PDB file of C-alpha atoms in Angstrom:
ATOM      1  CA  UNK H   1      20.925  31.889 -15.231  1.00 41.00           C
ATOM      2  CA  UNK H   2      20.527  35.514 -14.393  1.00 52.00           C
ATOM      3  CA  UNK H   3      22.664  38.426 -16.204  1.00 58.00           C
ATOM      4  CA  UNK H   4      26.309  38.345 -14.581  1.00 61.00           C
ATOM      5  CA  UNK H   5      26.123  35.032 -12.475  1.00 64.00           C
ATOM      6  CA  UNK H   6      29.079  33.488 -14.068  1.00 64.00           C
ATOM      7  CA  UNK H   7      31.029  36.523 -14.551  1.00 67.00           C
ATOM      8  CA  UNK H   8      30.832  37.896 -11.099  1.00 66.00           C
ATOM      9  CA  UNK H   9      33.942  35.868 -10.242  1.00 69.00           C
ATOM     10  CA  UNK H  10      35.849  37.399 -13.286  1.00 68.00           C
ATOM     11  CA  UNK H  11      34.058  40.539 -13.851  1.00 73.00           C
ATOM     12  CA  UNK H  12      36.676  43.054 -11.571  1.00 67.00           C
ATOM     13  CA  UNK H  13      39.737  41.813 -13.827  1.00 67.00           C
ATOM     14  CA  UNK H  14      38.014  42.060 -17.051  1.00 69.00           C
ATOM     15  CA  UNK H  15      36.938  45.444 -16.226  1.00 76.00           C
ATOM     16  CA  UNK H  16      40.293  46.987 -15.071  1.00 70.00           C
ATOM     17  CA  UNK H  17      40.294  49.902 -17.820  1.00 74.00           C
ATOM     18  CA  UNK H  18      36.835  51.444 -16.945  1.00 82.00           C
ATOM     19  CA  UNK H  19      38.037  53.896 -14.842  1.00 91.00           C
ATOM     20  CA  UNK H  20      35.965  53.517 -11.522  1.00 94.00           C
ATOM     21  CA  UNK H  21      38.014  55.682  -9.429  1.00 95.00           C
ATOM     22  CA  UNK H  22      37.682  58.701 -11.754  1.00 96.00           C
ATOM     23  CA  UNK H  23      33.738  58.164 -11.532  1.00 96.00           C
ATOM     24  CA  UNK H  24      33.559  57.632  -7.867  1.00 97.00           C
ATOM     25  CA  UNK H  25      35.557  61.117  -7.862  1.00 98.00           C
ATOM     26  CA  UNK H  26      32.721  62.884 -10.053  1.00 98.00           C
ATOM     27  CA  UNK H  27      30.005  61.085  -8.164  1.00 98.00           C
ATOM     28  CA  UNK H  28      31.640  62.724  -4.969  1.00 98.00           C
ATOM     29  CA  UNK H  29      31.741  66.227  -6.487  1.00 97.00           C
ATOM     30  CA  UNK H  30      28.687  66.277  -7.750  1.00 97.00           C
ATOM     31  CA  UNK H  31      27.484  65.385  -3.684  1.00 98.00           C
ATOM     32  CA  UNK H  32      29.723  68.441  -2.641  1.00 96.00           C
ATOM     33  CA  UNK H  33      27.744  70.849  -5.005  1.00 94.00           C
ATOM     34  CA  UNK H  34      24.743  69.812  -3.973  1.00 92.00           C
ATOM     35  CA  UNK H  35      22.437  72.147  -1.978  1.00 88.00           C
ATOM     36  CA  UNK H  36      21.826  69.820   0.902  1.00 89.00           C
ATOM     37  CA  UNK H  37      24.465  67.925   2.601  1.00 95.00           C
ATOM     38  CA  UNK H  38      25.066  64.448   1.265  1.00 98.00           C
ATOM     39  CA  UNK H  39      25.943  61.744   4.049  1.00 98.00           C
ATOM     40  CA  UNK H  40      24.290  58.626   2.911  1.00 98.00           C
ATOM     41  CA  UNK H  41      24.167  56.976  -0.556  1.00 98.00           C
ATOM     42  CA  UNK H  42      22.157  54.600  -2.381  1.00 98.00           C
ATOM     43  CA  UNK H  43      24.185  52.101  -4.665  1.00 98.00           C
ATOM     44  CA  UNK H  44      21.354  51.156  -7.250  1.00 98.00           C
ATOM     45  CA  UNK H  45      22.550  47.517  -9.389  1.00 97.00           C
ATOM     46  CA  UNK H  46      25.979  48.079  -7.351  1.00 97.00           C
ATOM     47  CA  UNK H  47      27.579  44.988  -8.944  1.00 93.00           C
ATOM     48  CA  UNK H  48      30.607  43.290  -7.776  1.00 93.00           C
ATOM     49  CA  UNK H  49      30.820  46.913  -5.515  1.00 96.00           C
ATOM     50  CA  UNK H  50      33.786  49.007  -6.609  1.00 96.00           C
ATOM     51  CA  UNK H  51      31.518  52.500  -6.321  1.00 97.00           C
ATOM     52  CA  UNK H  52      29.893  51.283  -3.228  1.00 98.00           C
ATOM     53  CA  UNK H  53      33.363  50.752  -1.752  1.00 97.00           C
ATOM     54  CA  UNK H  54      35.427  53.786  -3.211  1.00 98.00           C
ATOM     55  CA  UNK H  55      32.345  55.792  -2.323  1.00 98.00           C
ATOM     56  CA  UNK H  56      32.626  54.460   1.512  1.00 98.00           C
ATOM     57  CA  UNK H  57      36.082  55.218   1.521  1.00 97.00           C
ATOM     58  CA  UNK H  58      35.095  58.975   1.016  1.00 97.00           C
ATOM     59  CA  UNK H  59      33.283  58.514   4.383  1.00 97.00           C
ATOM     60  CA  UNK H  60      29.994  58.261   2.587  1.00 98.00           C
ATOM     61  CA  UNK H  61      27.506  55.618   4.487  1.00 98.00           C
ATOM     62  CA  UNK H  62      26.140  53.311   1.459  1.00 98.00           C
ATOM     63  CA  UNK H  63      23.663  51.370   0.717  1.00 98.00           C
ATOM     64  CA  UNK H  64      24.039  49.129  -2.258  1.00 98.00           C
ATOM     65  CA  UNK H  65      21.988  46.428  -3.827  1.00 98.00           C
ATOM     66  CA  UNK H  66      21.525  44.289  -6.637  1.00 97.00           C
ATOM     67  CA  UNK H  67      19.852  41.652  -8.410  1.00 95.00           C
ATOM     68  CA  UNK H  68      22.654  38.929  -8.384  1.00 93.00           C
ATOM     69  CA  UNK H  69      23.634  36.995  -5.523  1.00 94.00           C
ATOM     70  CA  UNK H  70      26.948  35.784  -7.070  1.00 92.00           C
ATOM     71  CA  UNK H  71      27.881  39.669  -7.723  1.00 93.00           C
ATOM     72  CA  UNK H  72      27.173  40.915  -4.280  1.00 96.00           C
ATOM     73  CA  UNK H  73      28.932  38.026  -3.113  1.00 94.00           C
ATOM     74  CA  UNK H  74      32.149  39.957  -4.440  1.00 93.00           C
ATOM     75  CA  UNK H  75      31.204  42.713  -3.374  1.00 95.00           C
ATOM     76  CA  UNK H  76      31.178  41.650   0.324  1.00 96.00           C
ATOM     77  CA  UNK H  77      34.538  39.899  -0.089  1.00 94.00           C
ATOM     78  CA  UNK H  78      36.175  43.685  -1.462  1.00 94.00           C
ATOM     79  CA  UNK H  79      34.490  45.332   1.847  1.00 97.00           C
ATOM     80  CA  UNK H  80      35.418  43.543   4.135  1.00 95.00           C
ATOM     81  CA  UNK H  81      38.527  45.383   4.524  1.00 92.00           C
ATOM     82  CA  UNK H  82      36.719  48.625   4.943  1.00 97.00           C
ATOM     83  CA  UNK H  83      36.372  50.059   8.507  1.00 95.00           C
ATOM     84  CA  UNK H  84      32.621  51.284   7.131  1.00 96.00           C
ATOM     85  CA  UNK H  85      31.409  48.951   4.491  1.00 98.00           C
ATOM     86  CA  UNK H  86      28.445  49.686   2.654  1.00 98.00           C
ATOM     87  CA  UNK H  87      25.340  46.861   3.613  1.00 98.00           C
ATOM     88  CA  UNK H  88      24.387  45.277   0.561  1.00 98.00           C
ATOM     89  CA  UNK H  89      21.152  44.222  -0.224  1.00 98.00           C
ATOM     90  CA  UNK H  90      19.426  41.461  -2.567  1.00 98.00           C
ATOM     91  CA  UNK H  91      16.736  42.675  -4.551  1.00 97.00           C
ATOM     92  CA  UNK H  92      15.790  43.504  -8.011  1.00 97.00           C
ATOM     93  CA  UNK H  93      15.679  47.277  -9.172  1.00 98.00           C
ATOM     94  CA  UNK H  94      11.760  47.367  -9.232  1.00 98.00           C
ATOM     95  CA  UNK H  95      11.472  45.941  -6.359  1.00 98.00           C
ATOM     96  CA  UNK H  96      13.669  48.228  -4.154  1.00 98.00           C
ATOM     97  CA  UNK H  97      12.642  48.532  -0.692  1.00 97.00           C
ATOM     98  CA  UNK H  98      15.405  50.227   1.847  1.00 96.00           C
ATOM     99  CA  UNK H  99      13.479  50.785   4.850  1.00 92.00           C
ATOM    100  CA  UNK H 100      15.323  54.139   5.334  1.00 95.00           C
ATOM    101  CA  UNK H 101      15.810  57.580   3.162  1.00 98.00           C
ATOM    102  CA  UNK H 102      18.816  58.464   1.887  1.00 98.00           C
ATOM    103  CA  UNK H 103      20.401  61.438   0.767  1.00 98.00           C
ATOM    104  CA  UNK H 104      21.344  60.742  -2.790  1.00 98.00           C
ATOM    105  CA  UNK H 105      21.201  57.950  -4.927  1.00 98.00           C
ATOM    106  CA  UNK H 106      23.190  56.654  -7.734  1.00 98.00           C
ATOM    107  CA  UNK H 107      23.447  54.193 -10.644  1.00 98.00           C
ATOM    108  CA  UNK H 108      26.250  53.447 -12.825  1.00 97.00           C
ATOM    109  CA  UNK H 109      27.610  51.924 -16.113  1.00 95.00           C
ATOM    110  CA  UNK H 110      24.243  51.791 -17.695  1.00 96.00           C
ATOM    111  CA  UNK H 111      22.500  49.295 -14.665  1.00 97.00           C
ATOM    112  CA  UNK H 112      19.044  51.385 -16.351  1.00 98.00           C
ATOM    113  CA  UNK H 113      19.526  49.982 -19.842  1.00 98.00           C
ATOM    114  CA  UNK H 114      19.030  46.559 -18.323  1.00 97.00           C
ATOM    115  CA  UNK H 115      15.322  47.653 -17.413  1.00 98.00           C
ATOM    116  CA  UNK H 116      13.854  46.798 -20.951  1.00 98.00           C
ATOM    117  CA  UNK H 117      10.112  46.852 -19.988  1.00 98.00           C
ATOM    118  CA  UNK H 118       8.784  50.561 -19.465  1.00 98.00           C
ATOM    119  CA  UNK H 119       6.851  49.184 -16.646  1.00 98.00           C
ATOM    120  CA  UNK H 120      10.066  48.154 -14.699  1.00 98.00           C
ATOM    121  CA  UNK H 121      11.810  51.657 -15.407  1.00 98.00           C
ATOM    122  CA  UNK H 122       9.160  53.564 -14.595  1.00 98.00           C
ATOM    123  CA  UNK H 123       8.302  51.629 -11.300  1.00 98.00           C
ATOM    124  CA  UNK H 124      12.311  51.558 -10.321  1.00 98.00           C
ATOM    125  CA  UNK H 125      12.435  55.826 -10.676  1.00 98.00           C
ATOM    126  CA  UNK H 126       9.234  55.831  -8.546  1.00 98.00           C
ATOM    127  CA  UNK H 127      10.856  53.400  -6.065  1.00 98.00           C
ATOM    128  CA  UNK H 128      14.122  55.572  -6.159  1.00 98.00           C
ATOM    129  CA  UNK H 129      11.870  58.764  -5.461  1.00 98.00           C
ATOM    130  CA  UNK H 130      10.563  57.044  -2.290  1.00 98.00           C
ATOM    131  CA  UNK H 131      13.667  56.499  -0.744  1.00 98.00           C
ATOM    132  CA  UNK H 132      15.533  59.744  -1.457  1.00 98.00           C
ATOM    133  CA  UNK H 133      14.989  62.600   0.327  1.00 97.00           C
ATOM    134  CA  UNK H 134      13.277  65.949  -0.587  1.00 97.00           C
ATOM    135  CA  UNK H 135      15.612  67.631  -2.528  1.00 96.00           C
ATOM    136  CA  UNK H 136      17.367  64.192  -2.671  1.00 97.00           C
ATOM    137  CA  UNK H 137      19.997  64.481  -5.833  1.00 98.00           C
ATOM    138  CA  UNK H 138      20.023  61.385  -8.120  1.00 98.00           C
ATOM    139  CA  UNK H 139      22.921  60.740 -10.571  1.00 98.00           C
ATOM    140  CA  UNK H 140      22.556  58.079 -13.263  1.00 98.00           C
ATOM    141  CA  UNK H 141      24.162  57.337 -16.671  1.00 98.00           C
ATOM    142  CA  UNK H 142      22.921  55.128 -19.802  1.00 98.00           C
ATOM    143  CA  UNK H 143      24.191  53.999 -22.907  1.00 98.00           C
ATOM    144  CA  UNK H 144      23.029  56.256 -25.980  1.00 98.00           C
ATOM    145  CA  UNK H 145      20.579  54.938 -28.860  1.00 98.00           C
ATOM    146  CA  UNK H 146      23.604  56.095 -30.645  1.00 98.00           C
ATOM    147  CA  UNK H 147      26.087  53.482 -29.080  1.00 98.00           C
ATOM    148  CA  UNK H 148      23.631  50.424 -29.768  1.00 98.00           C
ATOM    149  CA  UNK H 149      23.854  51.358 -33.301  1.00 98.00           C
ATOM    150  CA  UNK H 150      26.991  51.473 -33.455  1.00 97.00           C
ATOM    151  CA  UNK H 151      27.835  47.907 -31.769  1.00 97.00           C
ATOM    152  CA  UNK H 152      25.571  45.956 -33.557  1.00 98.00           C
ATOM    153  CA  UNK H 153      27.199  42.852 -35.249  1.00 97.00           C
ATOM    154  CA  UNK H 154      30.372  43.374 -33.201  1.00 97.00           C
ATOM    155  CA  UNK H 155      32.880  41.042 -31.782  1.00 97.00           C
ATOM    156  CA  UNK H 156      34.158  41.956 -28.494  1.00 94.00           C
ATOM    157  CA  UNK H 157      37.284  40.080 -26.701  1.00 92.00           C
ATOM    158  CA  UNK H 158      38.557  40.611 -22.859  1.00 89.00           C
ATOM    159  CA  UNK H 159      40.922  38.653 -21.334  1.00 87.00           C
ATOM    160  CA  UNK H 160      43.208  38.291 -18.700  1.00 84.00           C
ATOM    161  CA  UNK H 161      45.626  35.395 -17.337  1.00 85.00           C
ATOM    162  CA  UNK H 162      43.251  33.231 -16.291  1.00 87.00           C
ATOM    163  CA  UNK H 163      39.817  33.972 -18.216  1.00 87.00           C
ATOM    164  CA  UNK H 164      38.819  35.161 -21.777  1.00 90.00           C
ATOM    165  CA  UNK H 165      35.604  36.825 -22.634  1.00 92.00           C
ATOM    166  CA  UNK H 166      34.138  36.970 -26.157  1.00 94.00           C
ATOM    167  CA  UNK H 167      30.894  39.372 -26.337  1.00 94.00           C
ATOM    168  CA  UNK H 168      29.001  39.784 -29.463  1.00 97.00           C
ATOM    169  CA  UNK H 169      26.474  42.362 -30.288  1.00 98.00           C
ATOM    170  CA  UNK H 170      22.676  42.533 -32.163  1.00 98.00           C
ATOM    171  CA  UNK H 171      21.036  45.464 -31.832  1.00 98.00           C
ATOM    172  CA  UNK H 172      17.708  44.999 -33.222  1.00 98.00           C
ATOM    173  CA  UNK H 173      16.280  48.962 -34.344  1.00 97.00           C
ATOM    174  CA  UNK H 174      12.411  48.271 -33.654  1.00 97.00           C
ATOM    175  CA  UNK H 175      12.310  46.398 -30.646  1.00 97.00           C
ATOM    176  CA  UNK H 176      15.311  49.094 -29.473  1.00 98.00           C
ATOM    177  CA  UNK H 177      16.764  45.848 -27.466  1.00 98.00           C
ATOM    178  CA  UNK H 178      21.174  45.085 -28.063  1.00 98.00           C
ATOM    179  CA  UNK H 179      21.287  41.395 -27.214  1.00 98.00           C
ATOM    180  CA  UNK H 180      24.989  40.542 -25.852  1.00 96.00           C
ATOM    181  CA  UNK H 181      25.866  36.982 -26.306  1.00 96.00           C
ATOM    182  CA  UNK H 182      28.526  36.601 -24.044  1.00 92.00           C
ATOM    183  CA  UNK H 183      30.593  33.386 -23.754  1.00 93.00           C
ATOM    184  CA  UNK H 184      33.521  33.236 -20.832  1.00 90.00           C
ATOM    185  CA  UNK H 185      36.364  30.669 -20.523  1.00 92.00           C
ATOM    186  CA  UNK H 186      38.117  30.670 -17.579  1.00 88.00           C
ATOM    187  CA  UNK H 187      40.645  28.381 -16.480  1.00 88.00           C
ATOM    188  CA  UNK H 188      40.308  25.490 -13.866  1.00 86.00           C
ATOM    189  CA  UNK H 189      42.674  24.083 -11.202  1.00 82.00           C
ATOM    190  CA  UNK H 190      43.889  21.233 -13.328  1.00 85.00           C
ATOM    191  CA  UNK H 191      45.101  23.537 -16.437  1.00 81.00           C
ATOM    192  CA  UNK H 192      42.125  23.215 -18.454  1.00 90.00           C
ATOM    193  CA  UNK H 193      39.474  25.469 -19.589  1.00 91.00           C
ATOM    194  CA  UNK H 194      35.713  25.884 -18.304  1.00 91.00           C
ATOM    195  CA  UNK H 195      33.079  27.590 -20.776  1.00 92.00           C
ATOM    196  CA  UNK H 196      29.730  29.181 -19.138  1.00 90.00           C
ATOM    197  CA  UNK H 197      27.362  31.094 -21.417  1.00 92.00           C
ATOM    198  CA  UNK H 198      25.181  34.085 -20.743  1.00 91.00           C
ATOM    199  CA  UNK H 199      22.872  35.949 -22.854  1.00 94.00           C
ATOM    200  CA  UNK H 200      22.413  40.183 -21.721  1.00 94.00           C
ATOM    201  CA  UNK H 201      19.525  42.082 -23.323  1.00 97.00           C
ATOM    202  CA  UNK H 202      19.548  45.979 -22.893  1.00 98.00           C
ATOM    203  CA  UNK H 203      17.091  48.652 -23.947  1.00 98.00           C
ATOM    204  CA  UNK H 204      18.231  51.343 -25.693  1.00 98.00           C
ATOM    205  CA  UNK H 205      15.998  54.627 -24.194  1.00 98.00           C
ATOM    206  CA  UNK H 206      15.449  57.896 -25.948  1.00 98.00           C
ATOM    207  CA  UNK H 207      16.759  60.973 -23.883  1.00 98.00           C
ATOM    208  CA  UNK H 208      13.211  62.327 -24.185  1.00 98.00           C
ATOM    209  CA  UNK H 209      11.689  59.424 -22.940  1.00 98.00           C
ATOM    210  CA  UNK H 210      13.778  59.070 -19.412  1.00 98.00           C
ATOM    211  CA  UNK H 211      13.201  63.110 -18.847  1.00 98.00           C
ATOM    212  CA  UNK H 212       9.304  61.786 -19.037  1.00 98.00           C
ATOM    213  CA  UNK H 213       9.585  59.169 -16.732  1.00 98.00           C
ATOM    214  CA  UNK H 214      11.859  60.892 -14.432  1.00 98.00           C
ATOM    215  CA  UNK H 215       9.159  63.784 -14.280  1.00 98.00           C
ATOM    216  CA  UNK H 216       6.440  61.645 -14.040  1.00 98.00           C
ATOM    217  CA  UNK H 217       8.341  59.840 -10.940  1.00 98.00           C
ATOM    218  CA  UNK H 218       8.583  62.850  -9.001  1.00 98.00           C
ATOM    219  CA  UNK H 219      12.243  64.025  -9.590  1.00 98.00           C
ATOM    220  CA  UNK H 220      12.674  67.570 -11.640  1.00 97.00           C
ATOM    221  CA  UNK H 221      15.715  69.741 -12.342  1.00 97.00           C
ATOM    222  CA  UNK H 222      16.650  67.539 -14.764  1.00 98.00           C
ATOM    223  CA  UNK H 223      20.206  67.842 -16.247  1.00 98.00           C
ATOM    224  CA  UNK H 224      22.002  65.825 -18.897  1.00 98.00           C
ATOM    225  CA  UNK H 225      25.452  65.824 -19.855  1.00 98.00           C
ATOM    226  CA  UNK H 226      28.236  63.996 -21.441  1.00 98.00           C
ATOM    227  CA  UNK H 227      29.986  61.048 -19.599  1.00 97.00           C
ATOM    228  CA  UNK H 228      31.701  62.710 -16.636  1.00 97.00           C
ATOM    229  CA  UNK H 229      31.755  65.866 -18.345  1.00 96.00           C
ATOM    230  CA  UNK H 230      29.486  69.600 -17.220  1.00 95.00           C
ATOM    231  CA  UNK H 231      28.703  69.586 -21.352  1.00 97.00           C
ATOM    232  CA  UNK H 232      25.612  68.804 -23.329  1.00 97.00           C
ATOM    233  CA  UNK H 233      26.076  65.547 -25.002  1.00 97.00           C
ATOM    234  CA  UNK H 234      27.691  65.585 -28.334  1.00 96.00           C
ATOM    235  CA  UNK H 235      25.329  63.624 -31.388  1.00 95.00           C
ATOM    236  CA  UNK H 236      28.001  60.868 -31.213  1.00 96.00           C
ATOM    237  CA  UNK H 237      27.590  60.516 -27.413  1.00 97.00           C
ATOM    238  CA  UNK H 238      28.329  56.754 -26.196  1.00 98.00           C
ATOM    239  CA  UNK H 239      26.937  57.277 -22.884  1.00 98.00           C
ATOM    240  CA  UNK H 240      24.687  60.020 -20.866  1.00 98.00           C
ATOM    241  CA  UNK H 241      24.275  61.095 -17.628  1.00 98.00           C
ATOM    242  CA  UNK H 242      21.398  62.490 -15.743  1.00 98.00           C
ATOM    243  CA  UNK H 243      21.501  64.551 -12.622  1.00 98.00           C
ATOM    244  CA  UNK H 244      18.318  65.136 -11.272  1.00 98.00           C
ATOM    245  CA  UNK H 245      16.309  66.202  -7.778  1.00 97.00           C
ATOM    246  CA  UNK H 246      13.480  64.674  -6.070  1.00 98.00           C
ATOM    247  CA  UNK H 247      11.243  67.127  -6.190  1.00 94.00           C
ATOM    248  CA  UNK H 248      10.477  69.039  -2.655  1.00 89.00           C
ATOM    249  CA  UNK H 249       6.639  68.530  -2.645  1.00 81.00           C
ATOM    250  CA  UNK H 250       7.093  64.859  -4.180  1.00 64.00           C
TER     251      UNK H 250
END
């Protein structure tokens, strides 16, 4: 079973408290300061498509895709209502193929940690630098090394009326991979209780190491902050963001 299959269905109502219309709104400023004009948007592991959609409602034209059919799925059910939806695609990240450029590109709540081999990271920023522009800004965050140190050997509980989610935690140090063990009950039409099991695996990356890559893709004016913030990162930093160009002669 691939990452988020059986939480797609309950993954909007266990994520209520992460804020996505305060991102979308820093995503869009971010587009307003940029030197060129910003009209169309790549979506990159877009989920059950919150961003995609607040994003279109800004009058952006998006493109979003991801590697689960069960998420994007949801994602078409929450657009339909949209009088511009974004068009989702299917694919993995290092296999992205758009067919068109676009004008910025983003990825959010650390979609990039999931990329554990350097081989798939470093082929998804080259992919993402062939579909953006010259100039082209692209926004991503990640979780910190710090914040996989800090959750391993956690315990984790979400619930809501009709679904509970326990998530524990192993970071292991050398292999820099946190292992989520995630086990969701949700409740069935005759009052009792269905369990489905997933395992997530995500790679903690070293600031210095996704500056490399990014470089070595073909993106420069690199730039990273705090989460949602204009700030360097703080040493106790859960989550980073990088703002980055492709480059013009890329």
């Amino acid at each position: 079973m691939s990452s988020y299959d059986a939480l797609a269905a309950s993954y909007d109502a266990l994520t209520v408290d992460v804020g996505y219309r305060r991102r979308a709104d820093y995503l869009a400023r971010q587009f307003r300061r940029s030197a060129a004009p910003v009209e169309t948007v790549l979506d990159l592991a877009c989920g059950t498509g919150t961003i995609a959609c607040l994003l279109a409602e800004r009058g952006y034209q998006v493109v979003a895709v991801d590697g689960s059919e069960e998420m994007l799925t949801q994602a078409a059910r929450k657009a339909a209502a949209l009088e511009r939806p974004p068009l989702f695609l299917h694919q993995s990240m290092p296999r992205l193929r758009l067919g068109m450029t676009v004008d910025a590109a983003v990825s959010t709540l650390d979609a990039l940690n999931y990329l554990t081999r350097t081989a798939d990271l470093k082929e998804t920023l080259r992919r993402v630098c062939r579909w953006l522009r010259p100039g082209g800004l692209f926004l991503f965050d990640v979780n910190t090394p710090y914040k996989f140190r800090r959750m391993d050997g956690q315990v984790y509980l979400d619930e809501t009326e009709d679904s509970y989610c326990v998530w524990r935690t192993f970071y292991a140090p050398r292999q820099k991979i946190c292992t989520y063990q995630v086990d969701l009950f949700r409740r069935t039409g005759d009052g009792t209780w269905d369990r489905t099991f997933e395992e997530h695996r995500e790679r903690s990356w070293e600031r210095e190491e996704l500056e490399a890559f990014l470089k070595e893709a073909g993106f420069d004016d690199v730039t990273v902050t705090g989460d949602l913030t204009s700030r360097p990162p703080a040493p106790e930093e859960d989550r980073w963001i990088f703002r980055c160009r492709k480059a013009v002669n890329s």
